[in-house]
Every structure is written in C-alpha cells, then in structure tokens.
Coordinates of C-alpha atoms and ligand atoms in Angstrom, one line a residue:
M449 CA 0.2 -0.2 -0.3
Q450 CA 1.1 3.5 -1.1
L451 CA 1.1 5.4 2.1
K452 CA -0.2 8.5 0.9
K453 CA -1.2 12.6 2.5
G454 CA 1.9 13.9 3.7
I455 CA 1.8 12.0 7.1
D456 CA 4.5 9.5 7.3
K457 CA 3.7 5.7 8.9
M458 CA 6.6 5.6 11.1
Q459 CA 5.2 8.9 12.5
L460 CA 1.3 8.0 13.7
I461 CA 2.9 4.9 14.6
Q462 CA 4.9 5.7 16.8
G463 CA 3.7 9.6 17.1
T464 CA 5.0 12.0 19.4
G465 CA 4.1 14.0 22.4
K466 CA 0.9 12.9 24.7
L467 CA -2.4 11.9 23.7
H468 CA -5.1 11.8 26.0
E469 CA -6.4 13.5 28.9
E470 CA -8.8 13.2 32.2
C471 CA -9.0 13.8 35.1
G472 CA -11.3 13.7 38.4
V473 CA -12.4 15.1 40.9
F474 CA -14.0 14.9 44.0
G475 CA -15.1 17.2 46.9
I476 CA -17.1 16.3 50.9
Y477 CA -18.5 19.4 53.5
N478 CA -19.4 16.8 56.8
N479 CA -22.6 17.5 58.4
D480 CA -21.9 14.1 60.3
S481 CA -18.4 12.6 62.1
H482 CA -16.9 11.8 58.8
D483 CA -13.3 11.3 58.5
V484 CA -13.6 13.8 54.9
A485 CA -10.2 12.5 53.7
R486 CA -10.2 9.2 54.0
L487 CA -14.3 9.8 52.6
T488 CA -12.1 11.5 49.2
Y489 CA -9.1 9.2 48.9
Y490 CA -11.3 6.3 48.7
S491 CA -12.8 8.2 46.4
L492 CA -10.7 9.3 44.0
Y493 CA -9.9 5.8 43.9
A494 CA -12.9 4.9 42.6
L495 CA -11.7 8.0 39.8
Q496 CA -8.4 6.6 39.5
H497 CA -9.1 5.7 35.6
R498 CA -9.4 10.0 34.9
G499 CA -5.7 10.0 35.7
Q500 CA -2.9 8.5 36.7
E501 CA -0.4 11.0 36.9
S502 CA -1.6 13.1 40.5
A503 CA -3.1 13.6 43.7
G504 CA -4.2 15.0 45.8
I505 CA -6.4 16.1 48.1
A506 CA -7.0 19.7 50.0
V507 CA -9.2 20.4 53.9
N508 CA -11.0 23.0 55.3
N509 CA -9.0 22.7 58.9
G510 CA -10.5 25.7 61.5
N511 CA -9.5 28.1 59.2
T512 CA -6.6 27.2 57.1
I513 CA -6.6 24.5 54.3
L514 CA -4.3 21.9 54.7
Y515 CA -3.3 19.8 51.6
H516 CA -1.2 17.0 51.0
K517 CA 0.0 16.8 46.6
D518 CA 1.9 14.8 44.0
M519 CA 2.5 13.0 41.2
G520 CA 1.8 8.8 41.0
L521 CA -1.8 7.2 41.6
V522 CA -3.6 7.7 45.2
P523 CA -2.4 4.9 46.8
E524 CA 1.4 5.7 46.2
V525 CA 0.4 9.8 46.9
F526 CA -1.2 8.7 50.2
N527 CA -0.4 6.5 53.5
E528 CA -2.2 7.0 57.0
V529 CA 0.4 9.3 58.3
V530 CA -0.9 11.7 55.1
I531 CA -4.8 11.3 56.2
N532 CA -4.5 11.3 59.7
Y533 CA -2.6 14.6 59.0
L534 CA -5.7 16.1 56.8
K535 CA -8.5 16.5 59.6
G536 CA -11.2 18.5 58.0
D537 CA -14.9 19.6 57.6
I538 CA -14.6 20.4 54.4
A539 CA -12.5 17.7 51.4
I540 CA -11.7 18.5 48.1
G541 CA -9.5 16.0 46.0
H542 CA -7.9 15.5 42.6
V543 CA -6.7 13.0 40.2
R544 CA -4.9 14.4 37.5
Y545 CA -4.1 13.0 34.0
S546 CA -1.9 15.8 31.8
T547 CA -1.4 17.6 28.8
T548 CA 1.2 19.9 27.1
G549 CA 3.7 18.0 28.1
E550 CA 4.6 19.3 31.4
S551 CA 3.9 16.8 34.0
F552 CA 5.7 17.9 36.9
R553 CA 4.6 19.1 41.0
E554 CA 3.8 22.5 40.0
N555 CA 0.4 21.0 38.5
A556 CA -0.4 18.6 40.4
Q557 CA -4.7 19.9 41.8
P558 CA -6.1 20.7 44.6
M559 CA -4.4 24.0 43.3
V560 CA -3.9 25.9 46.8
I561 CA -4.2 30.1 46.6
K562 CA -4.4 33.1 49.4
C563 CA -5.7 36.2 47.6
R564 CA -8.0 39.1 49.5
G565 CA -10.9 37.9 49.3
G566 CA -9.1 34.5 51.9
Q567 CA -8.6 31.3 51.0
I568 CA -9.2 28.7 47.8
A569 CA -8.5 25.0 47.0
L570 CA -10.1 24.1 43.6
A571 CA -9.6 21.1 41.8
H572 CA -10.1 20.9 37.6
N573 CA -11.4 18.5 34.8
G574 CA -11.5 20.2 31.3
N575 CA -9.1 22.2 29.4
L576 CA -9.9 25.7 29.0
V577 CA -9.3 26.9 25.3
N578 CA -9.1 31.2 25.8
A579 CA -6.4 30.3 29.5
A580 CA -3.6 31.8 27.0
E581 CA -4.6 35.0 26.3
I582 CA -6.2 35.7 29.6
R583 CA -3.0 35.0 30.6
N584 CA -1.1 37.2 28.5
R585 CA -3.4 39.8 29.6
L586 CA -3.1 38.9 33.3
E587 CA 0.8 38.9 32.6
E588 CA 0.4 42.0 31.2
E589 CA -0.5 43.1 34.0
G590 CA 1.5 41.9 36.2
A591 CA 0.0 38.9 38.1
I592 CA 2.7 36.0 38.1
F593 CA 1.1 32.4 37.3
Q594 CA 3.5 29.6 39.1
S595 CA 2.3 26.6 36.9
T596 CA 1.4 26.1 33.4
N597 CA -2.0 24.3 33.2
D598 CA -5.7 26.9 32.8
S599 CA -6.6 26.8 36.4
E600 CA -4.5 29.3 37.6
V601 CA -6.5 31.6 35.9
I602 CA -10.0 30.7 36.7
L603 CA -8.4 31.5 40.3
N604 CA -6.3 34.3 39.1
L605 CA -9.8 35.3 37.7
I606 CA -11.8 34.6 40.7
S607 CA -9.1 36.1 43.3
R608 CA -9.9 39.7 41.6
Y609 CA -13.5 39.6 41.1
W610 CA -13.9 38.8 45.0
I611 CA -12.2 42.2 45.1
S612 CA -15.2 43.7 43.1
S613 CA -18.0 41.2 44.2
S614 CA -20.3 41.3 47.7
T615 CA -20.2 37.1 47.7
I616 CA -17.5 34.1 46.0
E617 CA -20.5 33.7 43.4
E618 CA -20.8 36.8 42.3
A619 CA -17.0 35.9 41.5
I620 CA -17.8 33.2 39.9
Q621 CA -20.4 33.7 37.7
K622 CA -17.5 37.3 35.9
M623 CA -15.5 34.1 35.8
M624 CA -16.8 32.9 33.9
K625 CA -17.7 35.0 31.9
D626 CA -15.2 35.9 30.5
V627 CA -13.0 31.5 30.7
R628 CA -14.7 29.2 27.3
G629 CA -14.1 25.8 27.0
S630 CA -14.1 23.6 29.4
Y631 CA -14.9 23.4 33.2
S632 CA -16.1 20.8 35.9
L633 CA -14.7 22.4 39.2
V634 CA -15.2 22.1 42.7
L635 CA -13.9 24.6 45.0
L636 CA -13.1 24.8 48.5
M637 CA -13.1 27.6 50.8
P638 CA -13.3 27.7 54.7
G639 CA -17.0 27.5 55.2
V640 CA -17.7 26.6 52.0
L641 CA -17.5 23.8 48.9
I642 CA -19.4 24.5 45.2
G643 CA -19.1 22.9 42.5
V644 CA -19.3 24.2 39.2
R645 CA -19.5 22.4 35.5
D646 CA -19.2 24.9 32.0
P647 CA -22.2 26.6 30.8
F648 CA -21.7 23.3 27.9
G649 CA -21.8 20.0 30.7
I650 CA -18.8 19.0 28.7
R651 CA -17.5 17.6 31.7
P652 CA -19.5 15.9 34.7
L653 CA -20.5 16.2 38.1
C654 CA -22.4 15.3 40.0
I655 CA -24.4 16.0 43.7
G656 CA -24.2 12.7 46.1
K657 CA -25.6 12.4 50.0
L658 CA -23.8 10.4 52.5
D659 CA -25.9 11.1 56.1
N660 CA -26.4 14.6 56.1
S661 CA -23.2 15.3 54.5
Y662 CA -22.9 16.7 51.0
I663 CA -21.0 15.6 48.0
I664 CA -20.2 16.1 44.1
A665 CA -17.6 14.0 41.9
S666 CA -16.9 13.6 38.8
E667 CA -18.7 10.7 37.8
S668 CA -21.2 8.4 39.8
C669 CA -19.0 5.3 40.5
A670 CA -16.8 7.8 43.5
L671 CA -20.2 8.1 45.3
D672 CA -21.7 4.2 45.4
V673 CA -17.9 3.4 47.2
I674 CA -18.0 5.6 49.8
G675 CA -22.4 4.4 50.5
A676 CA -23.0 8.0 49.5
E677 CA -26.6 8.6 48.1
F678 CA -26.4 10.0 43.9
I679 CA -28.9 12.5 44.4
R680 CA -28.2 15.0 40.7
D681 CA -26.1 16.0 38.1
V682 CA -24.8 19.5 38.8
E683 CA -27.0 21.4 35.5
P684 CA -24.3 23.2 32.7
G685 CA -23.8 26.5 33.2
E686 CA -24.5 25.8 37.6
I687 CA -22.7 26.6 40.3
V688 CA -23.8 24.8 43.9
L689 CA -22.9 26.1 47.6
I690 CA -22.5 24.5 50.6
D691 CA -22.4 25.5 53.3
K692 CA -23.7 25.4 56.8
N693 CA -27.1 26.2 56.1
G694 CA -27.2 23.5 53.2
L695 CA -27.4 23.3 49.0
K696 CA -27.8 26.5 47.5
S697 CA -28.4 26.8 43.4
V698 CA -26.9 29.5 41.4
K699 CA -28.3 28.8 38.2
T700 CA -26.0 31.0 34.9
G701 CA -27.2 30.4 31.6
N702 CA -26.6 29.4 28.8
G703 CA -29.5 29.5 25.8
G704 CA -29.7 25.1 26.8
K705 CA -27.4 24.3 24.6
T706 CA -25.4 21.1 26.5
S707 CA -23.0 19.5 24.8
L708 CA -21.6 16.4 27.0
C709 CA -18.3 14.9 25.6
I710 CA -20.0 11.8 23.6
F711 CA -16.1 10.2 24.8
E712 CA -17.0 9.7 28.5
F713 CA -19.5 7.5 27.4
I714 CA -17.5 5.6 25.0
Y715 CA -14.6 5.1 27.2
F716 CA -13.8 8.0 29.7
A717 CA -16.3 7.3 32.6
R718 CA -16.2 3.8 34.9
P719 CA -19.0 1.4 33.2
D720 CA -20.7 1.5 36.6
S721 CA -21.4 5.3 35.9
T722 CA -24.9 7.3 35.3
I723 CA -24.2 10.7 33.5
D724 CA -26.7 13.2 32.5
G725 CA -29.7 10.6 33.3
A726 CA -28.3 7.8 30.8
S727 CA -26.1 4.7 32.8
V728 CA -22.3 4.1 30.6
H729 CA -22.8 0.2 30.8
I730 CA -26.4 0.4 29.0
S731 CA -24.8 3.0 26.3
R732 CA -21.5 0.5 26.2
Y733 CA -23.8 -2.3 25.3
E734 CA -25.9 -1.0 23.0
A735 CA -23.1 0.3 20.9
G736 CA -21.9 -3.6 20.7
R737 CA -25.5 -4.1 19.0
L738 CA -26.1 -1.6 17.2
L739 CA -22.2 -2.6 15.4
A740 CA -22.6 -5.8 14.9
R741 CA -25.6 -4.6 13.3
E742 CA -23.9 -2.0 11.0
H743 CA -21.2 -4.4 10.8
P744 CA -22.3 -8.5 10.7
V745 CA -19.7 -10.7 9.9
D746 CA -19.9 -14.7 10.0
A747 CA -17.5 -15.3 12.7
D748 CA -17.0 -17.9 15.6
L749 CA -15.9 -15.9 18.9
V750 CA -16.4 -12.3 20.1
I751 CA -13.6 -10.3 21.9
A752 CA -12.8 -7.4 23.8
A753 CA -9.2 -5.6 23.7
P754 CA -10.0 -5.4 27.8
D755 CA -11.2 -4.0 29.8
S756 CA -12.2 0.0 27.6
G757 CA -14.0 -2.8 24.9
V758 CA -15.9 -5.8 27.0
T759 CA -18.8 -4.0 27.5
A760 CA -19.3 -3.1 23.2
A761 CA -18.5 -7.1 22.1
M762 CA -20.8 -8.7 24.9
G763 CA -23.1 -6.1 23.0
F764 CA -21.8 -7.5 20.1
S765 CA -22.2 -10.6 21.0
A766 CA -25.3 -10.7 22.4
E767 CA -27.7 -8.8 18.8
S768 CA -25.3 -11.0 16.7
G769 CA -25.7 -14.2 18.3
I770 CA -22.0 -15.1 17.9
P771 CA -20.2 -16.4 21.3
Y772 CA -18.0 -13.8 23.3
G773 CA -15.0 -15.8 25.0
Q774 CA -11.9 -14.0 26.8
G775 CA -9.5 -14.4 24.4
L776 CA -7.0 -11.4 25.7
L777 CA -4.9 -11.5 28.9
K778 CA -4.9 -8.1 31.2
N779 CA -2.5 -7.9 33.9
R780 CA -4.0 -7.0 36.0
Y781 CA -1.1 -4.7 37.6
V782 CA -0.5 -2.3 34.3
G783 CA -2.1 0.8 34.4
R784 CA -3.4 2.0 30.7
T785 CA -1.2 2.5 28.1
F786 CA -1.2 6.4 28.0
I787 CA 0.7 7.1 31.6
Q788 CA 3.8 6.2 30.3
P789 CA 4.0 9.7 27.9
D790 CA 6.5 8.0 26.1
Q791 CA 5.4 6.9 22.4
G792 CA 8.3 3.9 22.8
Q793 CA 6.9 3.0 25.9
R794 CA 3.4 2.8 24.9
E795 CA 4.1 -0.2 22.3
I796 CA 6.6 -2.1 25.2
G797 CA 3.2 -1.4 27.4
V798 CA 0.7 -2.7 24.9
M799 CA 2.1 -6.3 25.0
L800 CA 3.2 -5.7 28.9
K801 CA -0.7 -5.1 29.2
F802 CA -2.4 -8.1 27.4
N803 CA -2.2 -12.0 26.3
P804 CA -3.8 -13.8 24.1
M805 CA -5.3 -17.0 25.2
K806 CA -4.0 -19.3 22.3
S807 CA -6.0 -21.9 23.6
V808 CA -10.0 -19.7 23.1
I809 CA -8.2 -18.5 20.0
R810 CA -6.6 -20.5 18.0
G811 CA -7.9 -21.7 14.4
K812 CA -10.9 -18.8 15.1
R813 CA -12.0 -16.7 13.4
L814 CA -12.1 -13.8 15.8
V815 CA -14.9 -10.5 16.1
M816 CA -12.3 -8.0 17.6
I817 CA -13.9 -5.5 19.8
D818 CA -12.3 -2.3 20.9
D819 CA -14.1 1.4 21.6
S820 CA -11.6 3.5 19.6
I821 CA -8.8 4.1 16.8
V822 CA -6.7 7.1 18.1
R823 CA -3.2 5.8 17.1
S824 CA -4.3 2.7 15.6
T825 CA -1.5 1.2 18.0
T826 CA -3.6 -1.1 20.1
S827 CA -5.1 -2.6 17.1
R828 CA -2.2 -3.3 15.4
R829 CA -0.3 -4.7 18.6
I830 CA -3.5 -6.8 18.8
I831 CA -4.0 -8.0 15.7
Q832 CA -0.5 -9.2 15.7
M833 CA -0.5 -11.0 18.5
L834 CA -4.0 -12.9 17.8
K835 CA -2.7 -13.7 14.6
N836 CA 0.5 -15.0 16.5
A837 CA -1.6 -16.9 18.7
G838 CA -3.6 -19.0 15.5
A839 CA -6.6 -16.7 15.2
K840 CA -7.6 -18.0 11.7
E841 CA -9.0 -14.4 11.0
V842 CA -9.2 -11.5 13.0
H843 CA -12.6 -8.9 12.0
M844 CA -11.8 -5.7 14.0
R845 CA -15.1 -4.5 15.4
V846 CA -14.7 -0.3 16.5
S847 CA -17.7 1.1 19.0
S848 CA -16.7 4.6 18.0
P849 CA -16.0 6.9 14.4
P850 CA -13.3 7.4 13.6
V851 CA -11.6 9.8 16.2
K852 CA -10.5 12.8 13.0
Y853 CA -10.5 16.1 14.9
P854 CA -8.6 17.0 18.2
C855 CA -10.2 17.8 20.9
Y856 CA -9.6 20.5 22.3
F857 CA -11.4 20.3 25.8
G858 CA -10.1 17.2 27.8
V859 CA -9.0 14.8 25.6
D860 CA -5.2 16.3 24.3
I861 CA -5.0 14.7 20.6
P862 CA -2.0 18.0 20.2
S863 CA -2.5 17.4 16.0
R864 CA -4.0 16.1 13.4
K865 CA -1.4 14.5 12.3
Q866 CA -1.5 11.8 15.2
L867 CA -5.0 10.9 14.0
V868 CA -4.9 8.0 11.5
A869 CA -8.6 8.7 10.4
S870 CA -7.7 12.5 9.1
A871 CA -5.5 10.6 6.7
Y872 CA -6.5 7.3 6.0
S873 CA -9.9 5.6 4.6
V874 CA -11.1 3.1 6.6
E875 CA -9.5 0.7 4.6
E876 CA -6.1 1.6 4.4
I877 CA -5.8 1.4 8.5
R878 CA -7.9 -1.8 7.8
E879 CA -4.7 -2.7 6.1
M880 CA -2.3 -0.5 8.7
I881 CA -3.6 -2.6 11.4
G882 CA -3.8 -6.4 9.4
A883 CA -7.3 -7.0 9.9
D884 CA -9.4 -9.0 7.8
S885 CA -11.9 -6.8 7.7
L886 CA -12.8 -3.3 9.5
G887 CA -15.5 -2.0 10.5
Y888 CA -17.0 1.5 12.8
L889 CA -20.1 1.9 14.9
S890 CA -21.7 5.2 12.4
L891 CA -21.9 8.7 14.2
E892 CA -26.2 8.6 14.2
G893 CA -25.7 5.1 16.4
L894 CA -23.3 6.3 18.4
L895 CA -25.2 9.0 19.4
K896 CA -28.5 6.5 20.3
T897 CA -26.3 5.5 23.1
P898 CA -26.6 7.2 25.9
L899 CA -30.3 5.8 26.5
G900 CA -32.5 8.7 29.2
A901 CA -29.9 11.1 28.4
K902 CA -31.4 14.7 29.4
C903 CA -28.6 16.8 27.3
G904 CA -26.9 16.9 23.6
F905 CA -23.4 16.1 23.4
C906 CA -20.4 17.6 22.4
S907 CA -19.1 14.9 19.1
A908 CA -16.3 17.3 17.4
C909 CA -13.4 14.3 17.6
F910 CA -15.7 12.6 14.8
D911 CA -17.1 15.3 12.8
G912 CA -14.9 18.4 13.9
K913 CA -17.7 20.1 15.1
Y914 CA -17.4 22.5 17.9
P915 CA -20.1 23.8 20.3
M916 CA -17.7 26.7 20.9
E917 CA -14.6 28.8 18.6
I918 CA -11.8 27.3 19.3
P919 CA -8.4 30.1 19.3
A920 CA -5.6 29.3 17.3
D921 CA -3.7 29.0 20.4
A922 CA -6.0 27.2 22.3
G923 CA -4.8 23.6 24.5
K924 CA -1.5 25.9 25.4
F925 CA -2.0 25.6 29.3
S926 CA -4.5 23.2 30.4
C927 CA -4.6 20.7 33.3
G928 CA -6.9 17.8 32.8
Ligands
5GP1431 P1 -4.2 3.7 19.8 O1 -5.6 3.4 18.9 O2 -4.1 5.2 19.6 O3 -3.5 3.1 19.8 O4 -5.8 3.3 21.0 C1 -6.9 3.1 20.9 C2 -6.5 2.3 22.5 O5 -6.9 3.4 23.1 C3 -7.9 1.6 22.5 O6 -8.0 1.2 23.5 C4 -9.1 3.2 23.3 O7 -9.7 2.4 24.4 C5 -7.9 3.6 24.2 N1 -8.4 6.2 24.7 C6 -8.8 5.7 23.8 N2 -8.1 7.2 24.2 C7 -8.1 7.3 25.2 C8 -7.2 8.2 26.0 O8 -8.1 9.3 26.1 N3 -7.4 7.6 27.1 C9 -6.2 6.7 27.3 N4 -5.7 6.5 28.3 N5 -6.8 5.4 26.2 C10 -7.0 5.6 25.0
MG1432 MG1 -8.9 0.1 25.3

C-alpha cells in the first residue's frame, strides 16, 4: 500500500508527545462525623481511571487549608500518616492525567492559594480554550503564575473579581463570563464547598449525599464506593454552594445548548457510572449491539480489547448470536497504556498489558471489539498478537466512529497528524492494523446509545463541529 497525504507511517505509529488527558474531581462537606480526607481518598481511588499522573487532597481545618499532593497513583501519594494529618470538615480531591507535555508537581491539584477574599483550593477537570489569551492579559498587568495549567487562570480571575463582588458566587459568575472551554470544578474555602459545571456541561459532575453530608464528584461511581446516595447531576452552567445552611444553587444561562463529551460514554467514564441520566454501561452495550447490526460478520467468537472494549463486545455478541469469549488476558497490575508519556514505552506497554489466550483463539475466526482507534498502535499490536497465537481471521469492530479531529476540551490530541483516521480511509487503516475486515460504528448510531440522556453531546472529535469557537492558541495551557 502506498502511504500518502504527507504523513509518515512511522510518525503515526510511534507518534510524539501525549495523546489523552482526563481528570477526576471530588468534594465533601461534612455535616456528620465523617473523616473527610479518608472518604476523599476512597473516592479518588474510584476515580483513578480518570487520571493516573498525580493526586491530591485539600481540607479545611478551622480557617486553614491543609493539603497534600504529589505525582503518582492515589495509593502511592497517600498513606495513613498523611490522611491523619488532613483533618477537617470539608475536603476536595483531584486525580490528574496531564497534557501539553508538562508532568511535574507544580501542576498537581488541588491548587491552593491565598487572595484578598481569603483562601481557596481548586480542583479542575477540563480544559479552557482561551486560557493563553487571558493569561497573557493578566501577565501584562503583573500577575504571576506558578504552574503551566489553565486552572491557575481560573483562580486568578476569581481572586480579582472577588474584590469587586459582594459574594463568592458573584465572582465565580464573572469568571465564567471570561473563560471558554470545559470545566467541572470543585472549590473549597473555609466554610464552603462549591461545585461548578461549564455552561455546555462538557465534563460530568454530580451531587451526592452521605447521611447529612453533601458530596460533589466527577462520576457517580465515586459516590457508590463510600456508600453515598446519588442526588442529581450538576446542571450545565450551574454553581452549587454548600455550607452550614445546606445547598444553594445559582444557575447561569447559556441558552440551553448542552454538549456533554460523547467520549465519556465511549471510554473515559467507568461503566458503573450514570451521567446526565444515562448509564455508561448500557450505552456501551447498545453501541456493541448497533455495531453488530451495522457491520455484521461471519465469525466463531467475539472477543474484546480489555477492559475498554468488554461491554461493547457483550452487546455485539448478544445481537449477533456469536459467543463471547475471553481471548486476551489483561495484566491488572499494568495501568492504562497511556500512563507512559513516551510512545516507545507505550508500545511495550501494549504487550505488557495484554496476552492472548492461545487455547481460546487458536484456529478461530475472531471479531475483536475495541471502543476506539486513535493512533492505531493498540489495535495493530493486538491483532498481530492474536494472529501469532493462531487466530484464523481477525475482524476488528470499533464501537465509535473514526477519530478525525483534535479535542480541546480535555482530550488532548496535539495535532491531527497523530489521528490515523484524519489521513487514512477505513480500508487503509484496516491494512495498517492487519485486520481481515474493519468496521466502525456510525456517528448517528453512537449518538443514540446513551439511552435516556437528558443532554446534547459534543462529538467534535468525529465530525469537527466544536460547540464554541476555538482560538489558534487553544490548548496551550491545560490541566485536565
Ligand atoms: P490507539 O489506537 O491510539 O493505539 O489506542 C486506542 C486505545 O486507547 C483504545 O483501546 C482505547 O480504549 C484507548 N483510548 C482511547 N482514548 C483514550 C484516552 O483518551 N486515554 C487513554 N488513556 N486511552 C484511550
Ligand atoms: Mg482500550
């Protein structure tokens, strides 16, 4: 096959820089006798899939904010001594996977600052598209920044607006008028826990209750783990303030157009979470069923690229009547392939992570399901493995459409060059990954899968239709 369109195949396969990023946020306002840092720790554990690079917790202790954050997984960053030190009545926490190449401690969250209005700790999931522009303006006015992430821009704006506002919610509303992009925030101040979701609702955020204590979390699975009850999602554009008087909501308008990231349903979120009224598990299962209808194939066994393809593979199997089997074993002690910031390590990562079950797949015609193909490294390696292990045929089915456009809202794809589908046709990709056939779920089909969802979706990575204008320097600063 002739490789064309000015993209070097090796560059695509090996790539440069980082590809994806997400973050998880959590907050709790204690009205009982809970150990807030410990509960935050458990919930961050449940949100670990959203970020494995750094973790942090901040608590309000009297009128002081105590915090601890560091690079690493939740159990690496925290131990008994640290949790015992973090005594307080309100806590927020964050797990992060970075973008823009900066993976150092200054960028770990929560960010804790002191300003005229008082102390604030912030945890942010999302990405502002106009952070560079705002930051330049603030720097020209003499502002100093300690990190390279866009969350510090949010804090800077809040601090400024707080001077001329009578309440913190007024300052937050002014900040929301300046920033554009995705942000699900939790903020901690002495006496108050605040949750904020951007007007498009691009990233998820929900409210829960444990006894009389309020919780705000990226995903409902973080509530389940501590036995808290799901109350509702934070609405797009909503500011939720929790203090000794209970919960207060301030709604800011956006004309009602919402754009929850559809990739949350495809990949990011945990299948046991429910977002904006739709179950992630059911959505993935439906995607598998639709995929079987859109791209049927004669085969002996349906297998999944674990774990991200498992739910869709079960749906594919149910719809097609082809039995589902475990064709690849996943080493549970290896994190996501993308933990390694460097592509060379990522390649080894795939082999470290998966091993084919020879006795299951030998001589079989397989349908292999994965949730997405981004660069194509994963599928190429897996198909090679399956064939080496004796699979007769490997038909790849993908439970989302071809990823063709970069995301500026928290899935950091630095350039279209790294997206295999932006330059190659389905047939060319099939050949590159060595599959006997390849079929992607249609966008039309995908958008039907979050059954019962009470929101619209952003599907810009598939169709290039961004919910807002994207400045040329978008993504220069980001947090996750
Ligand atoms: P690729 O085609 O780039 O080699 O990788 C595709 C695989 O990466 C799929 O199995 C999918 O589950 C996973 N993936 C897709 N998007 C993301 C992301 O944003 N972050 C991480 N860590 N993995 C992703
Ligand atoms: Mg995967």
